[in-house]
Amino acid sequence: MTEKFCRECGSPLTEKELAGEGIIPFCPQCGEFRFPMYNVAVSMIVVNRQTDEILLIRQYGKPSYILVAGYVNRTESLEQAAARELKEETGMTAERIRFNRTRFFERSNTLMCNFTVFVRDSGEWNPNEEIDSAAWFSREEARNNIRPNSLAAYFLNAYLDET
Ligand SMILES: [Zn+2]
């Protein structure tokens, strides 16, 4: 999904060596390097601090469970994006946010950044229309219910294996 044309002037990009960076897409018309652009998103392992249960959701009519996730807005920090997406999608307030890991998802040209988000209780639960259904799972139940071979499963299993 690397761009073939300059995002400013539309000219075909070539490649040129940039000292210390290697071969980078270059617009001869603008005389500027054009570093590849991609999307940034956050996904969350939402943990209830009192019960240690993990929230998984269903979306887009699919039967399997995934993690709460969403794209990061320009000017927003990853932590702000995680707290905002959690609030928008579930109504809940993030009490503490801890970074886990990231992985690039080629299909949507997105760097997915995974966090653990702790919530105090599920009393604020007020899901928006993006969520078909949701459930709280014990750690092992969560491992068994997350969509197999998904990015969500990669993040969840890594989290469960090291905490
Ligand atoms: Zn250009």
mmCIF file of C-alpha atoms and ligand atoms in Angstrom:
data_model
loop_
_atom_site.group_PDB
_atom_site.id
_atom_site.type_symbol
_atom_site.label_atom_id
_atom_site.label_comp_id
_atom_site.label_asym_id
_atom_site.label_seq_id
_atom_site.Cartn_x
_atom_site.Cartn_y
_atom_site.Cartn_z
ATOM 1 C CA MET A 1 0.000 0.000 0.000
ATOM 2 C CA THR A 2 2.968 2.320 -0.472
ATOM 3 C CA GLU A 3 1.963 5.390 -2.490
ATOM 4 C CA LYS A 4 3.033 5.555 -6.127
ATOM 5 C CA PHE A 5 2.309 9.262 -6.616
ATOM 6 C CA CYS A 6 3.304 12.429 -4.789
ATOM 7 C CA ARG A 7 0.612 13.387 -2.265
ATOM 8 C CA GLU A 8 1.242 17.095 -2.924
ATOM 9 C CA CYS A 9 1.508 17.361 -6.714
ATOM 10 C CA GLY A 10 0.462 13.941 -8.057
ATOM 11 C CA SER A 11 3.709 13.278 -9.936
ATOM 12 C CA PRO A 12 5.004 9.696 -10.067
ATOM 13 C CA LEU A 13 7.428 9.043 -7.212
ATOM 14 C CA THR A 14 10.926 7.761 -7.774
ATOM 15 C CA GLU A 15 13.374 6.573 -5.130
ATOM 16 C CA LYS A 16 16.415 8.316 -3.797
ATOM 17 C CA GLU A 17 18.964 7.689 -1.099
ATOM 18 C CA LEU A 18 18.588 9.821 1.998
ATOM 19 C CA ALA A 19 21.669 9.842 4.211
ATOM 20 C CA GLY A 20 21.116 7.714 7.279
ATOM 21 C CA GLU A 21 17.624 6.624 6.192
ATOM 22 C CA GLY A 22 18.259 4.478 3.123
ATOM 23 C CA ILE A 23 16.188 4.466 -0.059
ATOM 24 C CA ILE A 24 13.124 6.697 0.307
ATOM 25 C CA PRO A 25 10.328 7.604 -2.159
ATOM 26 C CA PHE A 26 11.171 10.926 -3.784
ATOM 27 C CA CYS A 27 9.183 13.451 -5.854
ATOM 28 C CA PRO A 28 11.405 14.950 -8.573
ATOM 29 C CA GLN A 29 8.805 17.673 -9.225
ATOM 30 C CA CYS A 30 8.693 18.947 -5.627
ATOM 31 C CA GLY A 31 12.294 17.980 -4.891
ATOM 32 C CA GLU A 32 11.071 16.411 -1.638
ATOM 33 C CA PHE A 33 11.268 13.023 0.004
ATOM 34 C CA ARG A 34 7.835 11.478 0.598
ATOM 35 C CA PHE A 35 8.004 9.076 3.507
ATOM 36 C CA PRO A 36 5.301 6.386 3.208
ATOM 37 C CA MET A 37 2.150 7.240 5.140
ATOM 38 C CA TYR A 38 0.044 4.778 7.084
ATOM 39 C CA ASN A 39 -2.784 4.734 9.591
ATOM 40 C CA VAL A 40 -2.361 4.436 13.341
ATOM 41 C CA ALA A 41 -4.932 2.694 15.509
ATOM 42 C CA VAL A 42 -5.246 1.500 19.092
ATOM 43 C CA SER A 43 -6.706 -1.744 20.384
ATOM 44 C CA MET A 44 -7.442 -2.497 24.002
ATOM 45 C CA ILE A 45 -7.470 -5.361 26.419
ATOM 46 C CA VAL A 46 -10.106 -3.921 28.741
ATOM 47 C CA VAL A 47 -9.719 -5.357 32.251
ATOM 48 C CA ASN A 48 -12.174 -4.975 35.123
ATOM 49 C CA ARG A 49 -9.930 -4.228 38.108
ATOM 50 C CA GLN A 50 -12.303 -5.823 40.600
ATOM 51 C CA THR A 51 -12.976 -9.124 38.845
ATOM 52 C CA ASP A 52 -9.905 -9.367 36.571
ATOM 53 C CA GLU A 53 -12.321 -10.176 33.739
ATOM 54 C CA ILE A 54 -11.607 -9.110 30.150
ATOM 55 C CA LEU A 55 -14.101 -7.388 27.854
ATOM 56 C CA LEU A 56 -14.522 -8.763 24.340
ATOM 57 C CA ILE A 57 -16.929 -7.396 21.754
ATOM 58 C CA ARG A 58 -18.699 -8.494 18.591
ATOM 59 C CA GLN A 59 -18.969 -6.153 15.599
ATOM 60 C CA TYR A 60 -20.202 -5.976 12.006
ATOM 61 C CA GLY A 61 -22.512 -8.982 12.326
ATOM 62 C CA LYS A 62 -19.639 -11.423 12.863
ATOM 63 C CA PRO A 63 -20.044 -14.189 15.453
ATOM 64 C CA SER A 64 -16.551 -14.135 16.949
ATOM 65 C CA TYR A 65 -15.170 -11.809 19.612
ATOM 66 C CA ILE A 66 -12.526 -9.144 19.154
ATOM 67 C CA LEU A 67 -10.968 -6.284 21.156
ATOM 68 C CA VAL A 68 -12.248 -2.714 21.379
ATOM 69 C CA ALA A 69 -10.264 -0.719 18.810
ATOM 70 C CA GLY A 70 -10.274 2.461 16.768
ATOM 71 C CA TYR A 71 -8.209 4.865 14.718
ATOM 72 C CA VAL A 72 -6.062 7.582 16.255
ATOM 73 C CA ASN A 73 -6.974 11.152 15.326
ATOM 74 C CA ARG A 74 -4.313 13.585 14.135
ATOM 75 C CA THR A 75 -2.880 15.544 17.132
ATOM 76 C CA GLU A 76 -4.080 12.867 19.565
ATOM 77 C CA SER A 77 -1.737 10.754 21.700
ATOM 78 C CA LEU A 78 -2.185 6.986 21.660
ATOM 79 C CA GLU A 79 -3.308 7.098 25.290
ATOM 80 C CA GLN A 80 -5.906 9.763 24.529
ATOM 81 C CA ALA A 81 -7.167 7.731 21.583
ATOM 82 C CA ALA A 82 -7.529 4.625 23.750
ATOM 83 C CA ALA A 83 -9.462 6.483 26.450
ATOM 84 C CA ARG A 84 -11.678 8.229 23.875
ATOM 85 C CA GLU A 85 -12.474 5.063 21.917
ATOM 86 C CA LEU A 86 -13.291 3.187 25.106
ATOM 87 C CA LYS A 87 -15.640 5.978 26.186
ATOM 88 C CA GLU A 88 -17.293 6.302 22.768
ATOM 89 C CA GLU A 89 -17.813 2.607 22.197
ATOM 90 C CA THR A 90 -18.627 1.375 25.715
ATOM 91 C CA GLY A 91 -19.354 4.418 27.904
ATOM 92 C CA MET A 92 -16.664 3.324 30.357
ATOM 93 C CA THR A 93 -13.843 5.427 31.792
ATOM 94 C CA ALA A 94 -10.231 4.304 31.499
ATOM 95 C CA GLU A 95 -8.634 4.398 34.956
ATOM 96 C CA ARG A 96 -5.170 3.298 33.974
ATOM 97 C CA ILE A 97 -3.623 2.617 30.567
ATOM 98 C CA ARG A 98 -0.554 0.471 30.084
ATOM 99 C CA PHE A 99 1.286 -0.036 26.818
ATOM 100 C CA ASN A 100 1.650 -3.602 25.553
ATOM 101 C CA ARG A 101 2.976 -3.920 22.009
ATOM 102 C CA THR A 102 2.388 -2.987 18.381
ATOM 103 C CA ARG A 103 2.107 -4.773 15.077
ATOM 104 C CA PHE A 104 1.755 -3.518 11.521
ATOM 105 C CA PHE A 105 -1.395 -4.736 9.726
ATOM 106 C CA GLU A 106 -0.651 -4.734 6.009
ATOM 107 C CA ARG A 107 -4.225 -5.247 4.821
ATOM 108 C CA SER A 108 -5.425 -1.904 6.180
ATOM 109 C CA ASN A 109 -2.019 -0.157 6.069
ATOM 110 C CA THR A 110 -2.297 0.387 9.816
ATOM 111 C CA LEU A 111 0.111 0.323 12.723
ATOM 112 C CA MET A 112 -1.996 -1.225 15.499
ATOM 113 C CA CYS A 113 -0.894 -0.252 19.019
ATOM 114 C CA ASN A 114 -2.181 -2.433 21.841
ATOM 115 C CA PHE A 115 -2.794 -1.327 25.428
ATOM 116 C CA THR A 116 -4.224 -2.772 28.592
ATOM 117 C CA VAL A 117 -6.959 -0.461 29.828
ATOM 118 C CA PHE A 118 -8.171 -0.927 33.391
ATOM 119 C CA VAL A 119 -11.699 0.060 34.341
ATOM 120 C CA ARG A 120 -13.041 0.089 37.886
ATOM 121 C CA ASP A 121 -16.426 -1.420 37.226
ATOM 122 C CA SER A 122 -18.808 -2.052 34.378
ATOM 123 C CA GLY A 123 -21.507 0.222 35.819
ATOM 124 C CA GLU A 124 -20.867 2.820 33.115
ATOM 125 C CA TRP A 125 -21.580 0.247 30.409
ATOM 126 C CA ASN A 126 -23.397 2.082 27.604
ATOM 127 C CA PRO A 127 -22.334 0.645 24.236
ATOM 128 C CA ASN A 128 -22.805 2.579 20.995
ATOM 129 C CA GLU A 129 -24.162 1.235 17.713
ATOM 130 C CA GLU A 130 -20.710 -0.002 16.625
ATOM 131 C CA ILE A 131 -20.973 -2.869 19.107
ATOM 132 C CA ASP A 132 -23.342 -5.765 18.352
ATOM 133 C CA SER A 133 -22.805 -7.435 21.717
ATOM 134 C CA ALA A 134 -20.142 -7.801 24.357
ATOM 135 C CA ALA A 135 -19.233 -9.993 27.298
ATOM 136 C CA TRP A 136 -16.810 -10.173 30.207
ATOM 137 C CA PHE A 137 -14.645 -13.284 30.222
ATOM 138 C CA SER A 138 -12.240 -14.881 32.647
ATOM 139 C CA ARG A 139 -8.670 -14.989 31.341
ATOM 140 C CA GLU A 140 -8.966 -18.521 29.965
ATOM 141 C CA GLU A 141 -12.456 -17.939 28.585
ATOM 142 C CA ALA A 142 -11.155 -14.866 26.796
ATOM 143 C CA ARG A 143 -8.355 -16.902 25.228
ATOM 144 C CA ASN A 144 -10.911 -19.455 24.013
ATOM 145 C CA ASN A 145 -13.367 -16.907 22.626
ATOM 146 C CA ILE A 146 -11.171 -14.405 20.815
ATOM 147 C CA ARG A 147 -11.356 -14.631 16.989
ATOM 148 C CA PRO A 148 -8.745 -17.235 16.002
ATOM 149 C CA ASN A 149 -5.713 -16.128 13.980
ATOM 150 C CA SER A 150 -6.665 -12.471 14.310
ATOM 151 C CA LEU A 151 -4.576 -9.497 15.301
ATOM 152 C CA ALA A 152 -6.773 -9.331 18.413
ATOM 153 C CA ALA A 153 -5.810 -12.925 19.268
ATOM 154 C CA TYR A 154 -2.124 -12.118 18.814
ATOM 155 C CA PHE A 155 -2.352 -9.229 21.291
ATOM 156 C CA LEU A 156 -4.582 -11.038 23.790
ATOM 157 C CA ASN A 157 -2.546 -14.245 23.859
ATOM 158 C CA ALA A 158 0.700 -12.320 24.277
ATOM 159 C CA TYR A 159 -0.857 -10.405 27.170
ATOM 160 C CA LEU A 160 -2.175 -13.555 28.845
ATOM 161 C CA ASP A 161 1.153 -15.329 28.421
ATOM 162 C CA GLU A 162 3.098 -12.628 30.245
ATOM 163 C CA THR A 163 0.759 -11.405 32.991
HETATM 164 ZN ZN ZN B 1 5.415 16.345 -5.781
#
